[in-house]
């Protein structure tokens, strides 16, 4: 019988122990079938895993060394990206000023427990589309169901959470904002199918390959949430607003605001365009209470996102004449887009958030509010015929939810497409929790003029992360 060196046993023992612990964590005994492979790599070596090292051709050895290193790196990155953490860049202003456009985050998968991937065969570090090639970055087979392994905790109210975009299950490739369901309500499905030049192909994406979003968790499973004049209520009680929550305001001035004043209130350049230069807004000025000056023209009027601290500063500026909060009819469609309940962006609900194991009656209103949960997220067929609701071809008068759901909102309340627009976030869409800002770049500044926000580097993300000055 072949004898093995001591160092072989040590390498095998360490690797096998780590692998067995991983198997226990995954709660999947089938993974133990990988132990014979580990034993062969370190001990028996029936398969010549490193046979290329004996090649007499130096070009072959060099090429295989590169391939070996690349494969190891790809596998390591893949495993870290799935089970430990991933990098995420803040693309939009929906969470300002808590998180800023240009923040690069480490997102912890361990905080809520990593998901076993639905699409295990995919290219690492690419969400759904390979750059340049413009093709899918994953194979649809094999496809695994939802499973989340044990993590360090659970989603809590006011957590900032990264999740897969729920309405991203169906996508019009050339027109992804607004989402498919809003487009379908606006123009109709057939019009989209017939106009590929505008909308492109309409495709389906599995849960883990939908776009990543980041918002604040406002509503928990079982809550009754409502919004009255921009104030969130949970079960009838007002919820404390995030410190850096922003609303949009129309601000009338008798002189242009200066660069220093804009920076004092942390207003980005893209938000500084005067509303009085946009004809759509000028038509609203009489409704908002603005009046022309002696020359018959309106003074300079901005439409600016302001925190309460920034608004207090604005009110003290001598050039400011009037401040009016943006009316809620400018907010656009609200969830559910196919049902008219007269809810608006600023006055929304009351809405019950589904909880695992809870049962609802299938009334007309409940079907409008929860049909996406029943059909799209929990994978049932849902039909209404002859005055009767059918779920999976069986008559049903009630439904019991399989998942917990969450209600997400951005801190930049008037510039955030969130659960008020596209509804609930199911538990299987939760990706992780941002834990650290490792880089922050200010798009309004040059590399030698403060582009790197040094005071935000390697800062831990809390429920209220201070903004950069």
Coordinates of C-alpha atoms in Angstrom, one line a residue:
X1 CA 0.0 0.0 0.0
X2 CA 1.3 3.4 -1.0
X3 CA 2.6 5.5 1.9
X4 CA 1.9 9.2 2.0
X5 CA 4.2 11.9 3.4
X6 CA 3.3 13.7 6.5
X7 CA 2.8 17.0 4.8
X8 CA 0.3 15.4 2.4
X9 CA -1.8 14.3 5.4
X10 CA -1.6 17.7 6.9
X11 CA -2.7 19.5 3.7
X12 CA -5.5 16.9 3.2
X13 CA -6.6 17.2 6.8
X14 CA -6.8 21.0 6.7
X15 CA -8.6 21.1 3.4
X16 CA -11.0 18.3 4.3
X17 CA -11.9 19.9 7.6
X18 CA -12.7 23.3 6.0
X19 CA -14.7 21.5 3.3
X20 CA -16.7 19.5 5.9
X21 CA -17.5 22.7 7.8
X22 CA -18.6 24.3 4.6
X23 CA -20.9 21.4 3.9
X24 CA -22.4 21.6 7.4
X25 CA -22.9 25.4 6.8
X26 CA -24.6 24.7 3.5
X27 CA -26.8 22.0 5.0
X28 CA -26.2 19.9 2.0
X29 CA -24.9 16.3 2.5
X30 CA -24.4 15.8 -1.2
X31 CA -21.4 18.1 -1.1
X32 CA -19.6 15.3 0.9
X33 CA -19.2 13.5 -2.5
X34 CA -16.4 16.0 -3.1
X35 CA -14.2 14.5 -0.4
X36 CA -12.9 11.7 -2.6
X37 CA -11.8 14.4 -5.1
X38 CA -9.9 16.2 -2.3
X39 CA -8.3 12.9 -1.2
X40 CA -7.2 12.2 -4.7
X41 CA -5.7 15.7 -5.1
X42 CA -3.6 15.5 -2.0
X43 CA -3.1 11.7 -1.5
X44 CA -3.9 9.1 -4.0
X45 CA -3.4 11.2 -7.2
X46 CA -5.1 8.7 -9.5
X47 CA -5.9 11.7 -11.7
X48 CA -2.8 13.6 -12.8
X49 CA -4.0 17.0 -11.7
X50 CA -0.6 18.6 -12.0
X51 CA 0.7 16.4 -14.9
X52 CA 1.5 19.4 -17.0
X53 CA 4.3 20.3 -14.6
X54 CA 6.3 17.3 -16.0
X55 CA 6.1 18.6 -19.6
X56 CA 9.4 19.0 -21.3
X57 CA 8.0 21.9 -23.3
X58 CA 8.6 25.2 -21.4
X59 CA 5.8 27.0 -23.5
X60 CA 3.3 24.4 -22.3
X61 CA 4.4 24.7 -18.7
X62 CA 4.2 28.5 -18.8
X63 CA 0.8 28.5 -20.5
X64 CA -0.6 25.9 -18.0
X65 CA 0.8 27.9 -15.0
X66 CA -1.2 30.9 -16.2
X67 CA -4.3 28.9 -16.7
X68 CA -3.9 27.3 -13.3
X69 CA -3.5 30.7 -11.6
X70 CA -6.4 32.2 -13.5
X71 CA -8.7 29.3 -12.7
X72 CA -7.8 29.5 -9.0
X73 CA -8.3 33.2 -8.9
X74 CA -11.7 33.0 -10.6
X75 CA -12.9 30.2 -8.2
X76 CA -11.7 32.2 -5.2
X77 CA -13.4 35.4 -6.4
X78 CA -16.5 33.5 -7.2
X79 CA -16.7 31.9 -3.7
X80 CA -15.9 35.2 -1.9
X81 CA -18.5 37.1 -4.0
X82 CA -21.3 34.6 -3.3
X83 CA -20.7 33.7 0.3
X84 CA -18.8 36.5 2.0
X85 CA -19.0 40.0 0.4
X86 CA -19.2 41.8 -2.9
X87 CA -18.3 45.2 -4.1
X88 CA -21.1 47.7 -4.9
X89 CA -21.1 51.2 -6.2
X90 CA -23.8 53.7 -5.4
X91 CA -25.2 54.7 -8.9
X92 CA -27.9 57.1 -8.0
X93 CA -28.9 59.7 -5.4
X94 CA -31.8 57.8 -3.8
X95 CA -30.0 57.4 -0.5
X96 CA -28.3 60.8 -0.3
X97 CA -27.1 62.2 2.0
X98 CA -26.7 58.9 4.0
X99 CA -24.8 57.3 1.1
X100 CA -23.5 59.4 -1.8
X101 CA -23.2 58.9 -5.5
X102 CA -19.7 57.6 -6.0
X103 CA -19.5 55.6 -2.8
X104 CA -17.9 52.2 -3.3
X105 CA -19.1 49.7 -0.7
X106 CA -18.2 46.3 0.7
X107 CA -21.6 44.5 1.0
X108 CA -21.6 41.7 3.6
X109 CA -23.4 38.5 2.6
X110 CA -22.8 37.1 6.1
X111 CA -24.9 39.8 7.8
X112 CA -28.2 38.2 6.7
X113 CA -26.9 34.8 5.6
X114 CA -25.7 34.2 2.0
X115 CA -28.0 32.7 -0.5
X116 CA -27.2 29.6 -2.4
X117 CA -27.1 30.9 -6.0
X118 CA -30.1 30.3 -8.3
X119 CA -27.8 30.3 -11.3
X120 CA -24.5 28.6 -10.1
X121 CA -22.8 28.7 -13.5
X122 CA -22.1 32.4 -14.0
X123 CA -19.1 34.7 -14.7
X124 CA -17.8 36.2 -11.4
X125 CA -18.0 40.0 -10.7
X126 CA -20.6 40.4 -13.5
X127 CA -24.3 40.8 -12.6
X128 CA -26.1 39.7 -15.7
X129 CA -24.5 41.0 -18.9
X130 CA -20.9 40.5 -20.1
X131 CA -19.3 43.8 -21.1
X132 CA -18.3 44.3 -24.8
X133 CA -19.9 41.0 -25.8
X134 CA -23.3 42.2 -24.5
X135 CA -24.5 38.7 -23.8
X136 CA -25.8 36.9 -20.7
X137 CA -23.1 36.3 -18.1
X138 CA -24.8 33.1 -16.8
X139 CA -26.3 29.8 -17.8
X140 CA -29.9 29.3 -17.0
X141 CA -29.3 25.6 -16.3
X142 CA -28.9 24.3 -13.7
X143 CA -31.3 26.4 -11.8
X144 CA -31.7 26.0 -8.0
X145 CA -34.5 27.2 -5.8
X146 CA -34.3 29.6 -2.9
X147 CA -32.1 28.7 0.0
X148 CA -30.4 31.0 2.5
X149 CA -27.8 29.6 4.9
X150 CA -27.4 30.8 8.5
X151 CA -25.9 34.3 8.9
X152 CA -25.0 36.7 11.6
X153 CA -28.5 38.3 11.9
X154 CA -31.7 39.3 10.1
X155 CA -32.9 42.5 8.4
X156 CA -33.9 45.1 10.9
X157 CA -35.9 48.3 10.5
X158 CA -33.8 51.2 9.2
X159 CA -31.1 48.9 7.9
X160 CA -29.6 50.0 4.6
X161 CA -30.0 46.9 2.5
X162 CA -28.8 45.7 -0.9
X163 CA -31.3 43.5 -2.8
X164 CA -32.2 42.3 -6.3
X165 CA -34.7 44.6 -8.0
X166 CA -38.1 42.8 -7.6
X167 CA -39.7 44.3 -10.8
X168 CA -36.5 43.2 -12.7
X169 CA -37.9 39.7 -13.3
X170 CA -39.1 40.9 -16.8
X171 CA -36.9 43.4 -18.6
X172 CA -37.3 45.4 -21.9
X173 CA -33.6 45.4 -22.8
X174 CA -33.5 48.9 -24.4
X175 CA -35.8 50.6 -21.9
X176 CA -35.1 49.5 -18.4
X177 CA -36.1 52.7 -16.6
X178 CA -39.0 52.8 -15.8
X179 CA -39.4 49.1 -15.3
X180 CA -41.3 46.7 -17.5
X181 CA -44.5 46.8 -15.5
X182 CA -44.8 50.6 -15.6
X183 CA -44.1 50.5 -19.3
X184 CA -46.7 47.8 -19.8
X185 CA -49.3 49.9 -18.0
X186 CA -48.3 53.0 -20.0
X187 CA -48.1 51.7 -23.6
X188 CA -49.3 48.1 -23.4
X189 CA -47.5 44.8 -23.8
X190 CA -48.3 44.3 -27.5
X191 CA -46.9 47.8 -28.4
X192 CA -43.7 46.9 -26.7
X193 CA -43.4 43.6 -28.5
X194 CA -44.1 45.2 -31.8
X195 CA -41.6 48.1 -31.3
X196 CA -38.2 46.4 -30.8
X197 CA -36.3 49.4 -32.1
X198 CA -37.5 51.3 -28.9
X199 CA -37.8 48.5 -26.3
X200 CA -35.6 45.7 -27.6
X201 CA -36.2 42.1 -26.6
X202 CA -38.3 41.4 -23.5
X203 CA -36.4 38.8 -21.4
X204 CA -36.8 37.1 -18.0
X205 CA -34.0 37.2 -15.4
X206 CA -33.7 34.8 -12.4
X207 CA -33.7 36.3 -8.9
X208 CA -30.0 36.5 -8.3
X209 CA -29.3 38.0 -11.8
X210 CA -31.7 41.0 -11.4
X211 CA -30.1 44.4 -10.9
X212 CA -28.8 45.2 -7.4
X213 CA -30.6 48.1 -5.6
X214 CA -29.8 49.7 -2.3
X215 CA -32.4 51.3 -0.1
X216 CA -33.4 51.7 3.6
X217 CA -35.7 49.1 5.0
X218 CA -38.7 51.1 6.4
X219 CA -41.4 48.4 6.7
X220 CA -41.1 44.9 8.2
X221 CA -43.2 41.8 7.7
X222 CA -46.6 42.2 9.3
X223 CA -46.5 46.0 9.5
X224 CA -49.2 48.3 8.4
X225 CA -47.4 51.1 6.6
X226 CA -48.8 54.5 5.6
X227 CA -47.4 57.8 4.5
X228 CA -49.2 61.1 5.2
X229 CA -47.7 64.3 3.9
X230 CA -44.2 62.7 3.6
X231 CA -44.3 61.2 7.2
X232 CA -44.1 57.4 7.4
X233 CA -46.4 55.7 9.9
X234 CA -46.0 52.1 11.1
X235 CA -49.2 50.6 12.7
X236 CA -50.5 54.2 13.2
X237 CA -47.3 55.5 14.9
X238 CA -45.0 58.0 13.3
X239 CA -41.6 56.5 12.3
X240 CA -38.6 58.6 13.2
X241 CA -37.1 60.0 9.9
X242 CA -33.5 59.3 8.9
X243 CA -31.3 62.2 10.0
X244 CA -30.3 63.0 6.4
X245 CA -33.7 62.5 4.8
X246 CA -34.3 64.9 1.8
X247 CA -37.3 66.3 0.2
X248 CA -37.5 68.4 -3.0
X249 CA -38.3 72.1 -2.5
X250 CA -39.0 75.0 -4.9
X251 CA -36.8 77.9 -3.7
X252 CA -37.4 81.4 -5.0
X253 CA -34.4 83.8 -4.8
X254 CA -33.7 87.3 -6.0
X255 CA -30.1 86.4 -7.0
X256 CA -28.3 83.2 -8.1
X257 CA -26.9 81.0 -5.3
X258 CA -23.1 80.8 -5.2
X259 CA -20.9 77.8 -5.4
X260 CA -20.0 78.2 -1.8
X261 CA -23.7 78.3 -0.8
X262 CA -24.5 75.2 -2.8
X263 CA -21.5 73.3 -1.3
X264 CA -22.5 74.4 2.2
X265 CA -25.8 72.7 1.7
X266 CA -24.2 69.7 -0.2
X267 CA -26.2 70.2 -3.4
X268 CA -24.6 68.5 -6.4
X269 CA -24.2 70.3 -9.7
X270 CA -26.9 68.3 -11.5
X271 CA -29.5 69.5 -9.0
X272 CA -28.7 73.2 -9.5
X273 CA -30.5 73.8 -12.8
X274 CA -33.1 76.5 -12.1
X275 CA -36.7 75.3 -12.5
X276 CA -37.6 78.7 -13.9
X277 CA -35.6 77.7 -17.1
X278 CA -37.9 74.7 -17.6
X279 CA -41.2 75.4 -19.2
X280 CA -43.0 72.4 -17.5
X281 CA -42.2 73.9 -14.1
X282 CA -43.1 77.5 -14.9
X283 CA -46.6 76.3 -15.6
X284 CA -46.8 75.1 -12.0
X285 CA -45.6 78.3 -10.4
X286 CA -49.0 79.9 -10.0
X287 CA -50.4 76.7 -8.4
X288 CA -47.4 76.8 -6.0
X289 CA -48.0 80.4 -5.0
X290 CA -45.2 82.1 -6.9
X291 CA -46.1 85.4 -8.5
X292 CA -44.3 87.4 -11.2
X293 CA -42.2 90.4 -10.2
X294 CA -42.7 94.0 -11.3
X295 CA -41.4 93.2 -14.8
X296 CA -43.9 90.4 -15.3
X297 CA -41.2 87.7 -15.0
X298 CA -40.6 85.1 -12.3
X299 CA -37.6 85.5 -10.1
X300 CA -35.0 82.8 -10.1
X301 CA -36.7 79.6 -8.8
X302 CA -34.7 76.4 -8.1
X303 CA -36.0 72.8 -7.5
X304 CA -33.6 71.5 -4.9
X305 CA -33.3 68.4 -2.7
X306 CA -32.7 69.5 0.9
X307 CA -32.2 67.8 4.2
X308 CA -33.8 69.6 7.2
X309 CA -30.4 70.9 8.1
X310 CA -29.9 72.3 4.6
X311 CA -33.4 73.8 4.5
X312 CA -32.6 75.6 7.8
X313 CA -29.5 77.1 6.2
X314 CA -31.5 78.0 3.1
X315 CA -34.1 79.8 5.1
X316 CA -31.4 82.1 6.6
X317 CA -29.9 83.2 3.3
X318 CA -30.8 86.8 2.5
X319 CA -31.4 86.1 -1.2
X320 CA -34.1 83.5 -0.5
X321 CA -37.7 84.8 -0.7
X322 CA -39.8 81.7 -0.6
X323 CA -39.5 77.9 -0.1
X324 CA -42.3 75.5 -1.1
X325 CA -42.2 71.7 -0.8
X326 CA -42.7 69.9 -4.1
X327 CA -46.3 68.7 -4.6
X328 CA -46.9 65.0 -4.6
X329 CA -48.6 64.8 -8.0
X330 CA -45.1 65.2 -9.5
X331 CA -44.2 61.8 -8.1
X332 CA -45.6 59.7 -10.9
X333 CA -47.1 56.2 -10.7
X334 CA -47.4 54.3 -7.4
X335 CA -47.8 50.7 -6.5
X336 CA -49.8 48.9 -7.8
X337 CA -49.5 50.5 -11.2
X338 CA -52.5 48.5 -12.5
X339 CA -55.0 49.5 -9.8
X340 CA -56.3 53.0 -9.1
X341 CA -56.4 53.5 -5.3
X342 CA -55.5 57.3 -5.4
X343 CA -52.3 56.8 -3.5
X344 CA -49.4 59.2 -4.3
X345 CA -45.7 59.4 -3.5
X346 CA -46.3 61.5 -0.4
X347 CA -49.6 60.1 0.7
X348 CA -49.5 56.3 0.4
X349 CA -51.4 53.4 2.0
X350 CA -52.3 52.1 4.5
X351 CA -50.7 48.9 3.2
X352 CA -50.2 45.7 5.1
X353 CA -46.8 44.1 4.4
X354 CA -47.0 40.3 3.9
X355 CA -45.6 38.0 6.5
X356 CA -44.6 34.4 6.2
X357 CA -47.4 32.1 7.3
X358 CA -50.1 34.9 7.4
X359 CA -53.3 34.4 5.4
X360 CA -55.4 36.9 3.5
X361 CA -58.8 36.8 1.9
X362 CA -58.7 37.1 -1.9
X363 CA -60.8 40.3 -2.3
X364 CA -60.5 42.5 -5.3
X365 CA -58.3 45.0 -3.4
X366 CA -56.0 42.2 -2.0
X367 CA -55.6 40.7 -5.5
X368 CA -54.5 44.1 -6.8
X369 CA -52.0 44.6 -3.9
X370 CA -50.6 41.1 -3.6
X371 CA -51.0 39.3 -7.0
X372 CA -47.3 39.9 -7.8
X373 CA -46.3 38.3 -4.5
X374 CA -48.5 35.2 -5.2
X375 CA -47.7 34.9 -8.9
X376 CA -44.2 36.3 -9.6
X377 CA -42.4 35.9 -6.3
X378 CA -44.0 32.7 -4.9
X379 CA -44.3 31.0 -8.3
X380 CA -48.0 30.2 -8.4
X381 CA -50.4 30.4 -11.3
X382 CA -53.2 32.9 -10.5
X383 CA -56.4 33.3 -12.6
X384 CA -59.8 34.9 -12.2
X385 CA -62.6 33.3 -14.2
X386 CA -66.3 33.0 -13.7
X387 CA -66.2 35.1 -10.6
X388 CA -63.8 32.7 -8.9
X389 CA -60.1 33.0 -8.1
X390 CA -57.9 29.9 -9.1
X391 CA -54.4 29.4 -7.7
X392 CA -52.6 26.5 -9.4
X393 CA -55.9 25.6 -11.1
X394 CA -57.6 25.1 -7.7
X395 CA -60.4 27.4 -6.5
X396 CA -59.2 29.6 -3.7
X397 CA -60.8 32.2 -1.4
X398 CA -57.6 32.9 0.6
X399 CA -53.9 32.7 0.4
X400 CA -51.1 31.9 2.9
X401 CA -47.7 33.6 2.2
X402 CA -44.5 31.5 1.9
X403 CA -42.1 34.4 2.3
X404 CA -41.5 37.5 4.5
X405 CA -41.6 40.8 2.6
X406 CA -40.1 44.2 3.2
X407 CA -40.8 47.8 2.2
X408 CA -37.8 49.8 1.1
X409 CA -37.5 53.6 0.6
X410 CA -34.7 55.9 -0.3
X411 CA -33.7 58.8 2.1
X412 CA -33.8 61.2 -0.9
X413 CA -37.6 60.7 -0.8
X414 CA -38.6 62.7 -3.8
X415 CA -35.8 61.3 -6.0
X416 CA -36.1 57.6 -5.2
X417 CA -37.9 54.9 -7.2
X418 CA -38.6 52.5 -4.4
X419 CA -41.4 50.3 -2.8
X420 CA -43.9 53.2 -3.3
X421 CA -43.4 52.6 -7.1
X422 CA -42.7 48.8 -7.5
X423 CA -43.9 47.3 -4.2
X424 CA -42.5 44.7 -1.8
X425 CA -39.1 43.1 -1.6
X426 CA -39.3 39.4 -1.0
X427 CA -36.9 37.7 1.4
X428 CA -35.3 35.7 -1.4
X429 CA -34.2 39.0 -3.1
X430 CA -32.2 40.2 -0.1
X431 CA -28.5 40.3 -1.1
X432 CA -26.7 41.7 2.0
X433 CA -25.8 44.7 4.1
X434 CA -23.3 47.5 3.2
X435 CA -20.7 47.5 6.0
X436 CA -17.9 49.8 4.8
X437 CA -17.2 52.6 2.3
X438 CA -13.8 51.7 0.9
X439 CA -13.7 54.5 -1.7
X440 CA -15.7 57.6 -2.4
X441 CA -15.4 59.8 -5.5
X442 CA -17.1 63.1 -6.1
X443 CA -18.2 63.4 -9.7
X444 CA -18.4 67.2 -9.4
X445 CA -14.7 67.6 -8.7
X446 CA -11.4 66.9 -10.4
X447 CA -8.6 64.6 -9.2
X448 CA -6.6 67.5 -7.8
X449 CA -9.6 69.3 -6.5
X450 CA -11.2 67.0 -3.9
X451 CA -12.5 64.2 -6.1
X452 CA -11.6 61.7 -3.5
X453 CA -13.7 62.2 -0.4
X454 CA -10.9 61.2 2.0
X455 CA -13.1 61.6 5.1
X456 CA -15.4 58.8 3.9
X457 CA -12.7 56.2 3.1
X458 CA -12.9 53.0 5.2
X459 CA -15.9 54.3 7.1
X460 CA -18.3 51.8 8.5
X461 CA -21.9 52.2 7.2
X462 CA -24.4 52.7 10.0
X463 CA -28.1 53.5 9.8
X464 CA -27.1 57.1 9.5
X465 CA -23.7 57.6 7.8
X466 CA -22.6 61.2 8.0
X467 CA -22.2 63.0 4.7
X468 CA -19.0 64.5 3.5
X469 CA -18.7 68.2 4.0

